[in-house]
PDB file of C-alpha atoms in Angstrom:
ATOM      1  CA  VAL A1195     -10.954  12.601  -9.394  1.00  0.00           C
ATOM      2  CA  PRO A1196     -13.606  10.689 -11.361  1.00  0.00           C
ATOM      3  CA  ASP A1197     -13.741   7.141 -12.745  1.00  0.00           C
ATOM      4  CA  LEU A1198     -12.485   5.248  -9.692  1.00  0.00           C
ATOM      5  CA  GLN A1199     -13.829   1.739  -9.063  1.00  0.00           C
ATOM      6  CA  GLY A1200     -14.948   1.773  -5.428  1.00  0.00           C
ATOM      7  CA  PRO A1201     -12.275   3.979  -3.833  1.00  0.00           C
ATOM      8  CA  ARG A1202     -11.426   2.804  -0.307  1.00  0.00           C
ATOM      9  CA  TYR A1203      -8.272   4.313   1.165  1.00  0.00           C
ATOM     10  CA  VAL A1204      -6.254   7.313   0.064  1.00  0.00           C
ATOM     11  CA  GLY A1205      -2.866   8.624   1.115  1.00  0.00           C
ATOM     12  CA  PRO A1206      -0.351  11.258   0.054  1.00  0.00           C
ATOM     13  CA  ALA A1207       2.422  10.336  -2.370  1.00  0.00           C
ATOM     14  CA  PRO A1208       5.722  12.055  -3.157  1.00  0.00           C
ATOM     15  CA  ASN A1209       5.696  15.258  -5.199  1.00  0.00           C
ATOM     16  CA  GLY A1210       2.198  16.262  -4.105  1.00  0.00           C
ATOM     17  CA  GLY A1211       0.395  13.294  -5.628  1.00  0.00           C
ATOM     18  CA  PHE A1212      -1.725  10.640  -3.934  1.00  0.00           C
ATOM     19  CA  VAL A1213      -2.434   6.910  -3.890  1.00  0.00           C
ATOM     20  CA  VAL A1214      -5.914   5.311  -3.889  1.00  0.00           C
ATOM     21  CA  SER A1215      -6.900   1.687  -3.266  1.00  0.00           C
ATOM     22  CA  GLU A1216      -9.987   0.438  -5.083  1.00  0.00           C
ATOM     23  CA  GLU A1217     -12.450  -2.320  -4.218  1.00  0.00           C
ATOM     24  CA  CYS A1218     -12.070  -3.785  -7.692  1.00  0.00           C
ATOM     25  CA  GLY A1219      -8.571  -4.968  -6.788  1.00  0.00           C
ATOM     26  CA  ASP A1220      -6.226  -2.217  -7.929  1.00  0.00           C
ATOM     27  CA  VAL A1221      -4.209   0.655  -6.515  1.00  0.00           C
ATOM     28  CA  LYS A1222      -3.782   3.826  -8.548  1.00  0.00           C
ATOM     29  CA  VAL A1223      -1.147   6.533  -8.232  1.00  0.00           C
ATOM     30  CA  PHE A1224      -1.992  10.095  -9.224  1.00  0.00           C
ATOM     31  CA  MET A1225       0.193  13.130  -9.867  1.00  0.00           C
ATOM     32  CA  SER A1226      -0.354  16.462  -8.115  1.00  0.00           C
ATOM     33  CA  SER A1227      -2.338  17.543 -11.197  1.00  0.00           C
ATOM     34  CA  HIS A1228      -4.798  14.695 -10.385  1.00  0.00           C
ATOM     35  CA  LYS A1229      -3.822  12.842 -13.564  1.00  0.00           C
ATOM     36  CA  LEU A1230      -3.278   9.102 -13.361  1.00  0.00           C
ATOM     37  CA  LEU A1231       0.413   8.263 -13.146  1.00  0.00           C
ATOM     38  CA  CYS A1232       0.076   4.471 -12.991  1.00  0.00           C
ATOM     39  CA  SER A1233      -1.856   1.451 -11.797  1.00  0.00           C
ATOM     40  CA  LEU A1234       0.233  -0.767  -9.495  1.00  0.00           C
ATOM     41  CA  SER A1235      -1.300  -3.973 -10.857  1.00  0.00           C
ATOM     42  CA  SER A1236      -0.337  -2.964 -14.404  1.00  0.00           C
ATOM     43  CA  LYS A1237       3.086  -1.501 -13.590  1.00  0.00           C
ATOM     44  CA  TYR A1238       4.230  -4.433 -11.429  1.00  0.00           C
ATOM     45  CA  GLY A1239       2.095  -7.271 -12.774  1.00  0.00           C
ATOM     46  CA  HIS A1240       0.805  -7.767  -9.228  1.00  0.00           C
ATOM     47  CA  GLN A1241      -2.630  -9.188  -8.543  1.00  0.00           C
ATOM     48  CA  PHE A1242      -4.341  -7.840  -5.433  1.00  0.00           C
ATOM     49  CA  GLY A1243      -7.086  -9.663  -3.558  1.00  0.00           C
ATOM     50  CA  ASN A1244      -8.780  -6.716  -1.876  1.00  0.00           C
ATOM     51  CA  PRO A1245      -6.400  -3.775  -1.422  1.00  0.00           C
ATOM     52  CA  ALA A1246      -7.105  -1.657   1.632  1.00  0.00           C
ATOM     53  CA  GLY A1247      -4.762   0.719   3.469  1.00  0.00           C
ATOM     54  CA  VAL A1248      -2.064   2.548   1.549  1.00  0.00           C
ATOM     55  CA  CYS A1249       0.885   4.683   2.621  1.00  0.00           C
ATOM     56  CA  VAL A1250       4.186   5.905   1.243  1.00  0.00           C
ATOM     57  CA  ASP A1251       7.434   5.497   3.173  1.00  0.00           C
ATOM     58  CA  ARG A1252      10.417   7.835   3.483  1.00  0.00           C
ATOM     59  CA  ASP A1253      12.032   6.274   0.391  1.00  0.00           C
ATOM     60  CA  GLY A1254       8.955   6.949  -1.759  1.00  0.00           C
ATOM     61  CA  SER A1255       7.905   3.286  -1.872  1.00  0.00           C
ATOM     62  CA  ILE A1256       4.171   2.572  -1.789  1.00  0.00           C
ATOM     63  CA  LEU A1257       2.915   0.099   0.819  1.00  0.00           C
ATOM     64  CA  VAL A1258      -0.417  -1.658   0.386  1.00  0.00           C
ATOM     65  CA  ALA A1259      -2.375  -3.815   2.832  1.00  0.00           C
ATOM     66  CA  ASP A1260      -4.296  -6.629   1.144  1.00  0.00           C
ATOM     67  CA  GLU A1261      -7.344  -7.473   3.243  1.00  0.00           C
ATOM     68  CA  GLN A1262      -8.148 -10.715   1.405  1.00  0.00           C
ATOM     69  CA  ARG A1263      -4.593 -12.081   1.268  1.00  0.00           C
ATOM     70  CA  ARG A1264      -3.732 -10.784   4.766  1.00  0.00           C
ATOM     71  CA  THR A1265      -0.440  -9.299   3.594  1.00  0.00           C
ATOM     72  CA  VAL A1266       1.400  -6.010   3.209  1.00  0.00           C
ATOM     73  CA  HIS A1267       3.451  -5.449   0.052  1.00  0.00           C
ATOM     74  CA  LEU A1268       5.980  -2.726  -0.666  1.00  0.00           C
ATOM     75  CA  PHE A1269       6.167  -1.357  -4.204  1.00  0.00           C
ATOM     76  CA  PRO A1270       9.482   0.446  -4.785  1.00  0.00           C
ATOM     77  CA  GLU A1271       9.826   3.057  -7.493  1.00  0.00           C
ATOM     78  CA  HIS A1272      12.213   0.705  -9.293  1.00  0.00           C
ATOM     79  CA  GLY A1273      12.365  -3.059  -8.869  1.00  0.00           C
ATOM     80  CA  ALA A1274       9.974  -5.817  -7.922  1.00  0.00           C
ATOM     81  CA  PRO A1275       7.362  -5.736  -5.135  1.00  0.00           C
ATOM     82  CA  VAL A1276       8.460  -7.024  -1.727  1.00  0.00           C
ATOM     83  CA  CYS A1277       6.141  -8.824   0.699  1.00  0.00           C
ATOM     84  CA  LEU A1278       6.816  -7.165   4.075  1.00  0.00           C
ATOM     85  CA  VAL A1279       4.166  -8.960   6.152  1.00  0.00           C
ATOM     86  CA  SER A1280       2.942 -12.415   5.194  1.00  0.00           C
ATOM     87  CA  THR A1281       1.673 -13.765   8.534  1.00  0.00           C
ATOM     88  CA  GLY A1282       0.031 -12.436  11.671  1.00  0.00           C
ATOM     89  CA  LEU A1283      -2.668 -10.276  10.095  1.00  0.00           C
ATOM     90  CA  ARG A1284      -6.342 -11.236  10.187  1.00  0.00           C
ATOM     91  CA  ARG A1285      -7.905  -8.242   8.443  1.00  0.00           C
ATOM     92  CA  PRO A1286      -5.450  -5.449   7.671  1.00  0.00           C
ATOM     93  CA  ALA A1287      -7.101  -2.109   6.989  1.00  0.00           C
ATOM     94  CA  GLY A1288      -5.604   1.361   7.451  1.00  0.00           C
ATOM     95  CA  MET A1289      -1.841   1.880   7.537  1.00  0.00           C
ATOM     96  CA  ALA A1290       0.720   4.554   8.263  1.00  0.00           C
ATOM     97  CA  CYS A1291       4.494   4.730   7.845  1.00  0.00           C
ATOM     98  CA  SER A1292       6.833   6.622  10.155  1.00  0.00           C
ATOM     99  CA  SER A1293      10.050   8.323   9.156  1.00  0.00           C
ATOM    100  CA  PHE A1294      11.867   5.862  11.460  1.00  0.00           C
ATOM    101  CA  GLY A1295      11.010   2.762   9.418  1.00  0.00           C
ATOM    102  CA  HIS A1296       7.958   1.721  11.425  1.00  0.00           C
ATOM    103  CA  LEU A1297       4.795   0.447   9.789  1.00  0.00           C
ATOM    104  CA  PHE A1298       1.516   0.742  11.702  1.00  0.00           C
ATOM    105  CA  VAL A1299      -1.297  -1.565  10.545  1.00  0.00           C
ATOM    106  CA  ALA A1300      -4.832  -1.414  11.904  1.00  0.00           C
ATOM    107  CA  ASP A1301      -5.951  -5.054  12.122  1.00  0.00           C
ATOM    108  CA  THR A1302      -9.744  -4.924  12.328  1.00  0.00           C
ATOM    109  CA  GLY A1303      -9.884  -8.716  12.662  1.00  0.00           C
ATOM    110  CA  GLU A1304      -8.115  -8.511  16.029  1.00  0.00           C
ATOM    111  CA  ASN A1305      -9.209  -4.993  17.066  1.00  0.00           C
ATOM    112  CA  CYS A1306      -5.672  -3.709  17.427  1.00  0.00           C
ATOM    113  CA  VAL A1307      -2.841  -1.834  15.751  1.00  0.00           C
ATOM    114  CA  LYS A1308       0.241  -3.878  14.921  1.00  0.00           C
ATOM    115  CA  VAL A1309       3.643  -2.242  14.646  1.00  0.00           C
ATOM    116  CA  PHE A1310       6.386  -3.555  12.367  1.00  0.00           C
ATOM    117  CA  LYS A1311       9.919  -2.314  11.810  1.00  0.00           C
ATOM    118  CA  TYR A1312      11.410  -2.860   8.385  1.00  0.00           C
ATOM    119  CA  HIS A1313      14.332  -1.938   6.189  1.00  0.00           C
ATOM    120  CA  VAL A1314      14.498  -2.699   2.492  1.00  0.00           C
ATOM    121  CA  ARG A1315      17.957  -3.000   1.057  1.00  0.00           C
ATOM    122  CA  PRO A1316      18.547  -1.564  -2.404  1.00  0.00           C
ATOM    123  CA  PRO A1317      18.855  -4.162  -5.190  1.00  0.00           C
TER     124      PRO A1317
END
């Protein structure tokens, strides 16, 4: 997949696609054919500081750790982004979602993995 601006983290997305965070401050979603489906900053009007870890939860929502802003945002397929973690992170990096609603965040600023449980109610 060419023409990425400093790719950092990559993760699988629903339907065989994938998600990539870029150093330039965007997160891109690709289809299984490797064609660009969307840019999260364009689709949601969201401005990232320095997006890092990405993962997709059991509902197909994309979660993104923002290293600069020290947050984790959830981007549902439909609706507005939701800030899941706004405090307690020093330098969030890699992330993973479990099928049980757990979010694992590697916090390189504190040399640990932090575990969060979340549930997003439909709008």
